[in-house]
Coordinates of C-alpha atoms in Angstrom, one line a residue:
M1 CA -31.6 162.5 -177.3
S2 CA -34.7 161.0 -178.9
T3 CA -34.7 157.8 -181.0
T4 CA -37.4 157.2 -183.5
R5 CA -38.3 153.7 -184.7
M6 CA -39.1 153.1 -188.3
S7 CA -41.5 150.6 -189.6
P8 CA -40.2 147.9 -191.9
Q9 CA -41.9 149.7 -194.8
Q10 CA -40.1 152.9 -194.1
E11 CA -36.8 151.1 -193.8
R12 CA -37.4 149.4 -197.2
G13 CA -38.2 152.8 -198.7
M14 CA -35.0 154.2 -197.4
A15 CA -32.9 151.3 -198.6
G16 CA -34.2 151.5 -202.2
N17 CA -34.5 154.6 -204.4
E18 CA -38.0 156.0 -203.8
S19 CA -38.0 158.0 -207.0
A20 CA -36.9 155.0 -209.2
K21 CA -39.5 154.0 -211.8
P22 CA -40.1 150.5 -213.1
M23 CA -38.3 149.6 -216.3
T24 CA -40.3 149.9 -219.5
K25 CA -40.7 147.0 -222.0
S26 CA -38.1 148.6 -224.3
E27 CA -35.7 149.1 -221.5
I28 CA -36.1 145.5 -220.4
F29 CA -35.5 144.2 -223.9
A30 CA -32.4 146.5 -224.3
A31 CA -30.9 145.4 -221.0
I32 CA -31.3 141.7 -221.7
A33 CA -30.0 142.2 -225.3
E34 CA -26.9 144.0 -223.9
S35 CA -26.2 141.4 -221.1
T36 CA -26.7 138.4 -223.3
G37 CA -25.2 139.7 -226.6
L38 CA -28.4 138.8 -228.5
A39 CA -30.1 141.2 -230.9
R40 CA -33.0 143.2 -229.4
K41 CA -35.4 141.6 -232.0
D42 CA -34.3 138.2 -230.8
V43 CA -35.1 139.1 -227.2
A44 CA -38.5 140.4 -228.2
K45 CA -39.1 137.1 -230.1
V46 CA -38.2 135.1 -226.9
F47 CA -40.7 137.1 -224.9
D48 CA -43.4 136.7 -227.5
E49 CA -42.8 132.9 -227.6
L50 CA -42.9 132.8 -223.8
A51 CA -46.3 134.5 -223.8
T52 CA -47.6 132.1 -226.4
L53 CA -46.3 129.1 -224.5
I54 CA -47.9 130.4 -221.2
G55 CA -51.2 131.0 -223.1
K56 CA -51.2 127.4 -224.4
N57 CA -50.5 125.9 -221.0
I58 CA -53.0 127.9 -219.0
G59 CA -55.7 127.9 -221.7
K60 CA -58.7 125.7 -221.9
K61 CA -56.9 122.8 -223.5
G62 CA -53.7 123.1 -221.5
P63 CA -52.9 121.7 -218.0
G64 CA -53.6 125.0 -216.3
V65 CA -50.1 125.3 -214.8
F66 CA -47.0 126.9 -216.2
A67 CA -43.7 127.3 -214.3
V68 CA -41.1 129.9 -215.3
P69 CA -38.0 128.0 -214.0
G70 CA -36.6 129.6 -210.9
L71 CA -39.0 132.5 -210.8
M72 CA -42.7 131.7 -210.6
K73 CA -45.5 129.3 -211.1
I74 CA -48.7 130.4 -213.0
V75 CA -51.8 128.5 -212.0
V76 CA -55.4 128.7 -213.1
V77 CA -57.9 128.3 -210.2
R78 CA -61.6 127.6 -210.8
K79 CA -63.7 129.8 -208.6
P80 CA -67.2 128.2 -208.0
A81 CA -70.4 130.2 -208.5
T82 CA -71.9 132.0 -205.5
K83 CA -75.6 132.5 -204.7
A84 CA -77.2 135.9 -204.1
T85 CA -77.5 136.4 -200.4
T86 CA -77.8 139.0 -197.6
R87 CA -75.0 139.6 -195.2
P88 CA -74.3 142.1 -192.4
N89 CA -73.0 145.4 -193.7
P90 CA -69.4 145.8 -192.2
F91 CA -69.7 149.6 -192.4
K92 CA -73.1 149.9 -190.8
P93 CA -73.6 147.5 -187.9
G94 CA -77.0 146.0 -187.6
E95 CA -77.9 146.7 -191.3
M96 CA -78.1 143.9 -193.8
M97 CA -76.9 144.3 -197.4
K98 CA -77.6 142.3 -200.6
V99 CA -74.7 140.5 -202.2
A100 CA -75.1 139.7 -205.9
A101 CA -74.7 136.2 -207.3
K102 CA -71.4 135.6 -209.1
P103 CA -70.9 133.1 -211.9
A104 CA -68.2 130.5 -211.8
R105 CA -64.9 131.8 -213.3
N106 CA -61.3 131.1 -213.8
V107 CA -58.7 133.1 -211.9
V108 CA -55.0 133.3 -212.7
K109 CA -52.7 133.1 -209.6
I110 CA -49.0 133.6 -209.7
R111 CA -47.0 132.0 -207.0
P112 CA -43.4 133.1 -206.5
L113 CA -40.8 130.3 -206.2
K114 CA -38.1 130.2 -203.6
S115 CA -35.4 131.9 -205.6
L116 CA -37.7 134.8 -206.4
K117 CA -38.6 135.2 -202.7
E118 CA -35.0 135.3 -201.8
M119 CA -34.3 138.2 -204.2
V120 CA -36.5 140.5 -202.1

C-alpha cells in the first residue's frame, strides 16, 4: 500500500475545476445584473465610473491611493532612477554583466484587503 503526498498546489488544483475559464467582461456584467436586479447597461456604467474614479485618484493630481471597500487598495509607488552598473552574472559565475540605467517611474501596486485574502 503506497501513499503519495500532494503539494498544496496540487491539492488546490483538485479542489477547483482545472478546466474552468475566467469569466469574460460580458459574463461578469450579466451575473451582477442578474443578482442585483439592475439593467446590464447600468452595471456597465458603474464599472466605467469606478474606472474613472480610480484614474482620478491614482493620477498625477490625485492622492495616489484608492481603496475598493472590502477588496483591495490600489497604491502608486514611485520607483527611483537607477544608475548603469556592472554586476555578477547569476547564470555564468565569475562573469560580469552590464545593467542598463533605468529612469524614475511610477508603479501601480494592488494590495488585497483582509476580506479578499479570506476568500481564497
